[in-house]
Coordinates of C-alpha atoms (C1' of nucleotides) in Angstrom, one line a residue:
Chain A
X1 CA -86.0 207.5 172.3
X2 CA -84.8 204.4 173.9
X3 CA -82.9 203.7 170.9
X4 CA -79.7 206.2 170.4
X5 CA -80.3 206.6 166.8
X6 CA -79.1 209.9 165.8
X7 CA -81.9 210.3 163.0
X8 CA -84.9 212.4 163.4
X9 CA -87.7 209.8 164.1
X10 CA -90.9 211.5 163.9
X11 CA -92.6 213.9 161.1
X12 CA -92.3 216.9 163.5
X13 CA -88.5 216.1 163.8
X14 CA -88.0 215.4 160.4
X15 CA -89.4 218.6 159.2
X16 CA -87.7 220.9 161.8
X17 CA -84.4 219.4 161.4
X18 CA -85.4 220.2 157.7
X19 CA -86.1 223.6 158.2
X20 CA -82.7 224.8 159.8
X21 CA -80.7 222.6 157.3
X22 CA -82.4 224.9 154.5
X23 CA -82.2 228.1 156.8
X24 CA -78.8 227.7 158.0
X25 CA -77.9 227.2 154.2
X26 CA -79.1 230.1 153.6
X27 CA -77.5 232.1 156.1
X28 CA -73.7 230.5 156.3
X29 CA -73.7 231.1 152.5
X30 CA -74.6 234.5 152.6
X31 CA -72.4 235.3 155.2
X32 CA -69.8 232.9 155.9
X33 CA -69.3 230.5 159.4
X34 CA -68.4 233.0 161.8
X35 CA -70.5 235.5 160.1
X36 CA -73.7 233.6 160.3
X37 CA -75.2 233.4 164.0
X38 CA -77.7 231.0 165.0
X39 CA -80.1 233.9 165.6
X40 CA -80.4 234.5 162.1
X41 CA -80.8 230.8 161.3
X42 CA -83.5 230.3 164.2
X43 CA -85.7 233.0 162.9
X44 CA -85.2 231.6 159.3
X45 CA -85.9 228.8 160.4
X46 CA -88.9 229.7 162.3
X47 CA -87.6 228.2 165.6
X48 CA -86.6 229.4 168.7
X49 CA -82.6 229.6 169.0
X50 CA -82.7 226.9 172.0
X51 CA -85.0 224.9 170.1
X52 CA -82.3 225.1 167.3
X53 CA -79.9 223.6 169.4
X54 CA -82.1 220.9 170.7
X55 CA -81.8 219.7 167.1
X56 CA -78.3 220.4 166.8
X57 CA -76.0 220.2 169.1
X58 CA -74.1 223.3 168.4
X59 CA -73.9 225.8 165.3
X60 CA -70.6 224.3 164.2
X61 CA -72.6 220.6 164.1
X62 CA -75.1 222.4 161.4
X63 CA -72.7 223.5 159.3
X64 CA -70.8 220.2 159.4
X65 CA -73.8 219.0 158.4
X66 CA -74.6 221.1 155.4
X67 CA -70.9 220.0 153.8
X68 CA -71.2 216.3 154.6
X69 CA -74.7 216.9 152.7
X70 CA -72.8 218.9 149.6
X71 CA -70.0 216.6 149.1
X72 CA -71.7 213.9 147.5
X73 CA -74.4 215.6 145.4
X74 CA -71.1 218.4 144.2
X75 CA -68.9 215.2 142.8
X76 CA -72.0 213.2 140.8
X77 CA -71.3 214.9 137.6
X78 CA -67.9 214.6 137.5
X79 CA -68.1 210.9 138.1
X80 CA -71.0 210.7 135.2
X81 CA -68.2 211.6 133.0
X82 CA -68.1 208.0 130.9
X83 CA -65.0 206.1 130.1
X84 CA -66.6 204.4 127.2
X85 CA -68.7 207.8 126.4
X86 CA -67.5 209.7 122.9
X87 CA -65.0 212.1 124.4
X88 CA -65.7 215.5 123.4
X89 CA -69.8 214.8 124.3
X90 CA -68.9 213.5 127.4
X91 CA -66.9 217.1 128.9
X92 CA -69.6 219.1 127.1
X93 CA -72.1 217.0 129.0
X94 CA -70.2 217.3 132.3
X95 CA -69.6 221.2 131.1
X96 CA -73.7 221.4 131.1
X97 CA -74.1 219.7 134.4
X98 CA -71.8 221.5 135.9
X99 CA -73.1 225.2 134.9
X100 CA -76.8 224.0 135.6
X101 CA -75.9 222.7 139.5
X102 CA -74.1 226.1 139.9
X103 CA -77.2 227.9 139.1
X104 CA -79.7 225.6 140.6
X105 CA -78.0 225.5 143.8
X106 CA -75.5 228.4 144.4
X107 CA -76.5 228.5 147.4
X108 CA -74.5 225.4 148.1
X109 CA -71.7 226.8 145.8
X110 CA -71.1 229.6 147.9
X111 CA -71.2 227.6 150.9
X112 CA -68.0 225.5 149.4
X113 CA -66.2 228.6 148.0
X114 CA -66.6 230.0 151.4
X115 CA -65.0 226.7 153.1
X116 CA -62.0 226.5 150.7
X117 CA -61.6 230.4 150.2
X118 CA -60.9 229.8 154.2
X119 CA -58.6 227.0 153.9
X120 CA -60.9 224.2 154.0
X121 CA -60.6 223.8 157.8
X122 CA -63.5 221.4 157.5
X123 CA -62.9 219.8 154.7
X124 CA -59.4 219.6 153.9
X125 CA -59.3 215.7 154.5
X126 CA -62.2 215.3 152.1
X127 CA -60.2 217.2 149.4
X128 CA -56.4 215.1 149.8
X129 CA -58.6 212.0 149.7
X130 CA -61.8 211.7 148.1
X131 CA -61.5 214.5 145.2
X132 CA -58.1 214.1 144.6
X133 CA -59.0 210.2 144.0
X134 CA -62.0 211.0 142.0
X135 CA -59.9 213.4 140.3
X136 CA -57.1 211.4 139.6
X137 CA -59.7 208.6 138.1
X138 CA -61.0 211.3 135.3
X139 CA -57.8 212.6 134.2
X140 CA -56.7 209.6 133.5
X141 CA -59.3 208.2 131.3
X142 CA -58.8 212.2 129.3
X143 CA -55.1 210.8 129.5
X144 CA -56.4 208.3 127.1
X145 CA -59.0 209.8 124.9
X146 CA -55.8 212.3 123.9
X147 CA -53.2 209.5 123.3
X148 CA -55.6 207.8 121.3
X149 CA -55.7 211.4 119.8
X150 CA -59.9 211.9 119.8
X151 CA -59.6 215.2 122.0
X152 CA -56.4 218.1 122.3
X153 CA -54.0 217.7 124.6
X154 CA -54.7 219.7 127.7
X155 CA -53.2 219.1 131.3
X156 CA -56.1 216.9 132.2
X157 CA -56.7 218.0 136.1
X158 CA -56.4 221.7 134.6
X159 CA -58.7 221.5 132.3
X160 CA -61.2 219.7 135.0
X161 CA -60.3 223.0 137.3
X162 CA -61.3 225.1 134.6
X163 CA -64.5 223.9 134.3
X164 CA -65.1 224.5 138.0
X165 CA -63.7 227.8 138.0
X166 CA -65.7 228.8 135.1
X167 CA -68.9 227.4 136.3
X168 CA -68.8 228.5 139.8
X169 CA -67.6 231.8 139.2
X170 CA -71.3 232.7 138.0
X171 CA -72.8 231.3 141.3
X172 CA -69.8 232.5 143.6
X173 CA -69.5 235.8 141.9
X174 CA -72.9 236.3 141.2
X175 CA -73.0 240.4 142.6
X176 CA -70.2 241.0 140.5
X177 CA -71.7 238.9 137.1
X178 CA -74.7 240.8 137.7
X179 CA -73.2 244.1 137.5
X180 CA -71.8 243.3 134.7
X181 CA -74.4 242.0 132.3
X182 CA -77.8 243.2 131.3
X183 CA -79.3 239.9 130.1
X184 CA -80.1 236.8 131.7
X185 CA -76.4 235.4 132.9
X186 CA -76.7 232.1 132.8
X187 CA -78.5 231.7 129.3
X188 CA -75.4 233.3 128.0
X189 CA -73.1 232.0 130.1
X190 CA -74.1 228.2 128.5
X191 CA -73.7 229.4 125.0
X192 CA -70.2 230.7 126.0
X193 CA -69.2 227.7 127.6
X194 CA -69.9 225.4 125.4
X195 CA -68.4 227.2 122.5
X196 CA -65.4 227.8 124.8
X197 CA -64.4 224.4 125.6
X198 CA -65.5 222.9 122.0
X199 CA -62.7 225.1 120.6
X200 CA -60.4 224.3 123.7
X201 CA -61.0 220.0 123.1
X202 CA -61.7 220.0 119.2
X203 CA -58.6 217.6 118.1
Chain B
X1 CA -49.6 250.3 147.7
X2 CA -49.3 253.3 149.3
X3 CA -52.9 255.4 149.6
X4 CA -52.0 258.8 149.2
X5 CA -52.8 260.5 152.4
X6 CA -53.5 264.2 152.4
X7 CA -51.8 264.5 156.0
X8 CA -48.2 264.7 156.4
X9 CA -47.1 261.4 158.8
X10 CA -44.0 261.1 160.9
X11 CA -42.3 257.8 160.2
X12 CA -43.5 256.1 162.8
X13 CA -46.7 256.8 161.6
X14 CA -46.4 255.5 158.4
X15 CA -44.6 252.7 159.9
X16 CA -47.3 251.3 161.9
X17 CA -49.8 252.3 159.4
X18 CA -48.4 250.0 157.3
X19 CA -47.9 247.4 159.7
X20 CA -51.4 247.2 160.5
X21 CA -52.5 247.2 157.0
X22 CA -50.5 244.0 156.4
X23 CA -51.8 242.5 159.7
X24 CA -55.0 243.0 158.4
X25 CA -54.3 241.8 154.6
X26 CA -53.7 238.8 156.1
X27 CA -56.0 238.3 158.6
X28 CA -59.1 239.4 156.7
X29 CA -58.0 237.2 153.4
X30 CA -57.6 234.4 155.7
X31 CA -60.9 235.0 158.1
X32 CA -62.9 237.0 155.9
X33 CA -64.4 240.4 157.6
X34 CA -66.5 238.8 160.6
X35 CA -64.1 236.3 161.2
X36 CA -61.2 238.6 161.5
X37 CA -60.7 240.1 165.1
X38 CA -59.2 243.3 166.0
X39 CA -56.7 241.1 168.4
X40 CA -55.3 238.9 165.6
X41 CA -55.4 242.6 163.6
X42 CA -53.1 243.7 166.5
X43 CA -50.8 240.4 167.0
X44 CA -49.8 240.5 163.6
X45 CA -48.9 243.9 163.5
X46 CA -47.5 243.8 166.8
X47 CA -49.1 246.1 168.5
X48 CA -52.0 246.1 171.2
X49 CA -55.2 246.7 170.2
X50 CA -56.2 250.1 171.5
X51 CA -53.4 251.0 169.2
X52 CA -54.3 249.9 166.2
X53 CA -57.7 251.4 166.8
X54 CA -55.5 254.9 167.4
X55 CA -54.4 254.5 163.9
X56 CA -58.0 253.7 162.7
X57 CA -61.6 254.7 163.9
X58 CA -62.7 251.0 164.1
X59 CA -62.0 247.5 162.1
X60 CA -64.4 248.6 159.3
X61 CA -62.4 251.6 158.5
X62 CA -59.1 249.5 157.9
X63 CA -61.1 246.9 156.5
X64 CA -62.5 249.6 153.7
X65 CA -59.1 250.9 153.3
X66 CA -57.5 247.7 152.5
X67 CA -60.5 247.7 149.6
X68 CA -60.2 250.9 148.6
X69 CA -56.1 250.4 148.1
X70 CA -56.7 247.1 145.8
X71 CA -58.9 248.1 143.5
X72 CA -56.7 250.6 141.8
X73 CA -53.8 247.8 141.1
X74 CA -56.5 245.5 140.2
X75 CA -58.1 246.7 137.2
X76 CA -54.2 247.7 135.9
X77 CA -53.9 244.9 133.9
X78 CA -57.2 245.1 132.1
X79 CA -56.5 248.9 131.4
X80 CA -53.5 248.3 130.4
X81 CA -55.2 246.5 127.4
X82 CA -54.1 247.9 124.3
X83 CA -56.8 248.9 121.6
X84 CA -54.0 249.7 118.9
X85 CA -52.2 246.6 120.0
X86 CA -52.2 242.8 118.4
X87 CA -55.1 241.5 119.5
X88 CA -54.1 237.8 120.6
X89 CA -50.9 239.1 121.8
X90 CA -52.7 241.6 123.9
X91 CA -55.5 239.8 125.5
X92 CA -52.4 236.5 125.9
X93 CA -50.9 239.4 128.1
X94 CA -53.6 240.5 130.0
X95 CA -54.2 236.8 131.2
X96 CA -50.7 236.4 131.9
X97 CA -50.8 239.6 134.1
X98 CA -53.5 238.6 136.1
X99 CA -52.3 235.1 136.5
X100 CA -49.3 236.6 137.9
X101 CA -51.4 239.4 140.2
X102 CA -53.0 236.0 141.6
X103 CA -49.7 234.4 142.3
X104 CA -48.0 237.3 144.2
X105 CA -51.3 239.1 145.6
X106 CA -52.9 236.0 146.2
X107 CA -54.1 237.4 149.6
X108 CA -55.4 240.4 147.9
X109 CA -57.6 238.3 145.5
X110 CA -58.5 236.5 148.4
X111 CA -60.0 239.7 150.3
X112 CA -61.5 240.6 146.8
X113 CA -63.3 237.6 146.9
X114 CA -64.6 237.0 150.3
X115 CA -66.4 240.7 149.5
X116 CA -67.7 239.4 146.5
X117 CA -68.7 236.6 148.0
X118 CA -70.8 238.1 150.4
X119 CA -72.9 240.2 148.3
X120 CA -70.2 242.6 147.6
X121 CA -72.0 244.7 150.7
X122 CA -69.0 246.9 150.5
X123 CA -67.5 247.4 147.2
X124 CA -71.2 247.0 145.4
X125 CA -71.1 251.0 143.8
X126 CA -67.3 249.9 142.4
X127 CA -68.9 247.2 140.4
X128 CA -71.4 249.1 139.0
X129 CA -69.8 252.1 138.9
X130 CA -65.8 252.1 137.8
X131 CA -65.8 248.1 137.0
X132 CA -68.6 248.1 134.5
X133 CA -67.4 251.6 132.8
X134 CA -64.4 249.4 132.1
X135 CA -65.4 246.4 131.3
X136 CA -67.3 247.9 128.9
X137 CA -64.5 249.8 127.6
X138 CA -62.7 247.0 126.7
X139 CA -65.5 245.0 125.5
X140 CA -65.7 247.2 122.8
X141 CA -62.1 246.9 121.6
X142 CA -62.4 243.4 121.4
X143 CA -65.7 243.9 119.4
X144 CA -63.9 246.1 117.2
X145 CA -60.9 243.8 116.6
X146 CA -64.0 240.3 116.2
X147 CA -65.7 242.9 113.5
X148 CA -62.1 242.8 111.8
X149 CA -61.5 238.9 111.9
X150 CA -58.9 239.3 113.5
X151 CA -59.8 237.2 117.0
X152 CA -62.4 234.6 117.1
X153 CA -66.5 236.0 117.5
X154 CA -66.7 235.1 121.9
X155 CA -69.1 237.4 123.7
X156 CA -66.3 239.8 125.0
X157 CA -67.8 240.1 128.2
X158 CA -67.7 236.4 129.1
X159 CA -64.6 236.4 127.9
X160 CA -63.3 238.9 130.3
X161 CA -65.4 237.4 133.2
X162 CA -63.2 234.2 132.2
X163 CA -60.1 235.1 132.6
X164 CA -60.9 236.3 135.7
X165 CA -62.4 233.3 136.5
X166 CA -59.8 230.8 135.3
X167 CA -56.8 233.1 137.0
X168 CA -58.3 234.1 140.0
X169 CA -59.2 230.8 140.8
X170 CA -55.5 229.7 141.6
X171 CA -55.2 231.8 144.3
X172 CA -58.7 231.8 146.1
X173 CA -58.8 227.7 146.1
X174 CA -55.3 227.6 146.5
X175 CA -56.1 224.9 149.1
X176 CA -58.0 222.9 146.4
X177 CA -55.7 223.2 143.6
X178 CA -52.9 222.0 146.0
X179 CA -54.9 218.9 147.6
X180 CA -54.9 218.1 143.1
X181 CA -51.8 219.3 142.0
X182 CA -47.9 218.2 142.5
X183 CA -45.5 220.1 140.9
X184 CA -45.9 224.0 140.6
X185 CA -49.4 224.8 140.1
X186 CA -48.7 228.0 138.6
X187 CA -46.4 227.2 136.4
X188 CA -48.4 224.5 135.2
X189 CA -51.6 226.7 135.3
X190 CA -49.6 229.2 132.7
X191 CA -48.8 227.3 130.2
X192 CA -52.5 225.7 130.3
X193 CA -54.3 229.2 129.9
X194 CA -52.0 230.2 127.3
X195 CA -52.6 227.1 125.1
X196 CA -56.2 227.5 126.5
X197 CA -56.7 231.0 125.3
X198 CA -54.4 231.1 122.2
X199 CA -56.8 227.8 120.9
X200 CA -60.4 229.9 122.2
X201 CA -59.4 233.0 120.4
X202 CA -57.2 231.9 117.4
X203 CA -59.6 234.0 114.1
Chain C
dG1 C1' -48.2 257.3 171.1
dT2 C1' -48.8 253.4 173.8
dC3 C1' -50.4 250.8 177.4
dT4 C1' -53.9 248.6 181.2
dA5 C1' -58.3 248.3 182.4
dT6 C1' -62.9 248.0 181.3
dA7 C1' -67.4 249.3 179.4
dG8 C1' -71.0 247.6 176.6
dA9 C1' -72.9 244.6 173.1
dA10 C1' -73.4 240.3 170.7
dG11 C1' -73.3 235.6 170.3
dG12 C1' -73.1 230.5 171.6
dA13 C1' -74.9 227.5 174.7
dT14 C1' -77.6 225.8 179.0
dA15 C1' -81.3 225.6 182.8
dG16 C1' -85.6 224.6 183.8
dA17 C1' -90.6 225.6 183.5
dC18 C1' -94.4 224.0 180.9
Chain D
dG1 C1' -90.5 219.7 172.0
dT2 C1' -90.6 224.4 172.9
dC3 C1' -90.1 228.5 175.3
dT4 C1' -88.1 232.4 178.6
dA5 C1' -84.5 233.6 181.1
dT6 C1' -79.8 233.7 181.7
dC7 C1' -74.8 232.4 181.9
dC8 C1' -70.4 233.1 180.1
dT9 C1' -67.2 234.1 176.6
dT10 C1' -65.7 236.9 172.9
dC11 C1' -65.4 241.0 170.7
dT12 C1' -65.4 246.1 169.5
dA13 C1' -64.4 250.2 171.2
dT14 C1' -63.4 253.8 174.9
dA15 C1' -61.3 255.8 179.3
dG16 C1' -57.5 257.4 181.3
dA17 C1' -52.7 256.8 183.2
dC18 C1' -48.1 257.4 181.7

DNA sequence: GTCTATAGAAGGATAGAC
DNA sequence: GTCTATCCTTCTATAGAC
């Protein structure tokens, strides 16, 4: 209390400040920022909406929050993608990781479709620096597993777009997906996927 | 574009009616439904807002129509699907119809996908109604023309969730595939799903 | 048909008691 | 730390003049 620390300190903080994080994801993915109100997080939350805002300083603050959270966690599959890995294993494996985060955590995924669907207004710096370096990094070393010939020449950031496109579209677009198919989504979905880009990469 | 009304409209009727529909293409894309207002609504179709609320009952009633106007142009391409067609060459034309849906109605797939996004609260009876009827349609035809040999054995219905996927994804993280991409992203992005699909469905 | 003015409700945020 | 009460802004929608 003396100290400005901007970390919860004690257990009751900790688990309260837990609590809205984990509501509030639940609520700005459902519905969007400026669909979400902080009534709905407080009474996920179990709090009172003033003593939501004694953790946070405003509703905007949380959802900053939540994405600062995401970012880091979204890219650590895409950097496990191994230079020195055999090629065609390695985007499978990324594939994998990929499809399972998307289903293990669409929450999250709808939170970040919802922020770029809108035009990033949050993020946008995040995207021109960190992805697009991290991006950059990847295609190049699928640059040189094609020259060297050991997977098909595809336009390397494309390819890496397709994989999140096809991955998050069973999280983001999971109402539709579920209309759509009888059996368990996801079980097929990872058969599909992997058979799809085999087929795309074989040499 | 134009919903056929039952009422006869003088042409300042249809004018404005039209105006506020575009207002509101681009405002809910870009906001989503709860972040849209009725005043941006009525800016951007220059009008005030009582106004646009003489031409419709309330924002949810424009908002429905906009919905109600896409879906129609949406599914086109996939009807258009031919079962006595070339297989490859019909499914190659499909994706490139969509791709180009997503480049010039980007906005539209934008609206689409904030609904979806949100649980489809909406536009849920569509998908399970009219969109599944065709999906599985088409899924048959391609099952027809995998029993012949003459495209490769994918599940058909992942397949068309794909393309979807892999198109659609242009315009709704149009942000994104900017912050990654430096020439022409949809040029670039149709050559890629042509090489893409022609080496997934190749017999 | 179009506007000004405003009602009425909802939502973000604060005050202050405990 | 948590609550009740409330302020103030924003937003949808309506009233009513012209």
């Amino acid at each position: 209390m003396t100290t400005a620390s901007r970390r919860p300190r004690t257990r009751i903080q900790t688990r309260n400040r837990d609590a809205i994080m984990a509501a509030a994801l639940d609520v700005f993915a459902a519905q969007g920022f400026r669909g979400a109100t902080l009534d709905q997080i407080a009474e996920a939350a179990g709090l009172s909406k003033p003593n939501v805002l004694y953790y946070f300083p405003s509703k905007e603050a949380i959802h900053e929050a939540l994405l600062a959270d995401l970012m880091a966690d979204w890219l650590a599959p895409l950097r496990a993608i191994d230079p020195a890995g055999e090629p065609l294993a390695e985007i499978l494996a990324y594939v994998r990781a990929k499809l399972a985060m998307s289903r293990e955590r669409s929450r999250e995924s709808r939170l970040f479709a919802n922020e770029i669907l809108q035009g990033a207004p949050r993020m946008g710096p995040v995207l021109a620096g960190e992805l697009r370096a991290l991006v950059a990094e990847k295609a190049a070393v699928i640059r040189r597993w094609q020259a060297e010939g050991r997977i098909a020449p595809v336009h390397p950031v494309h390819l890496i777009m397709s994989v999140w496109a096809l991955t998050q579209h069973y999280a983001d677009f999971e109402v539709q997906v579920q209309a759509l198919i009888d059996g368990d989504p996801w079980e097929e979905a990872e058969r599909h996927l992997m058979h799809h880009f085999t087929r795309v990469l074989a040499p």
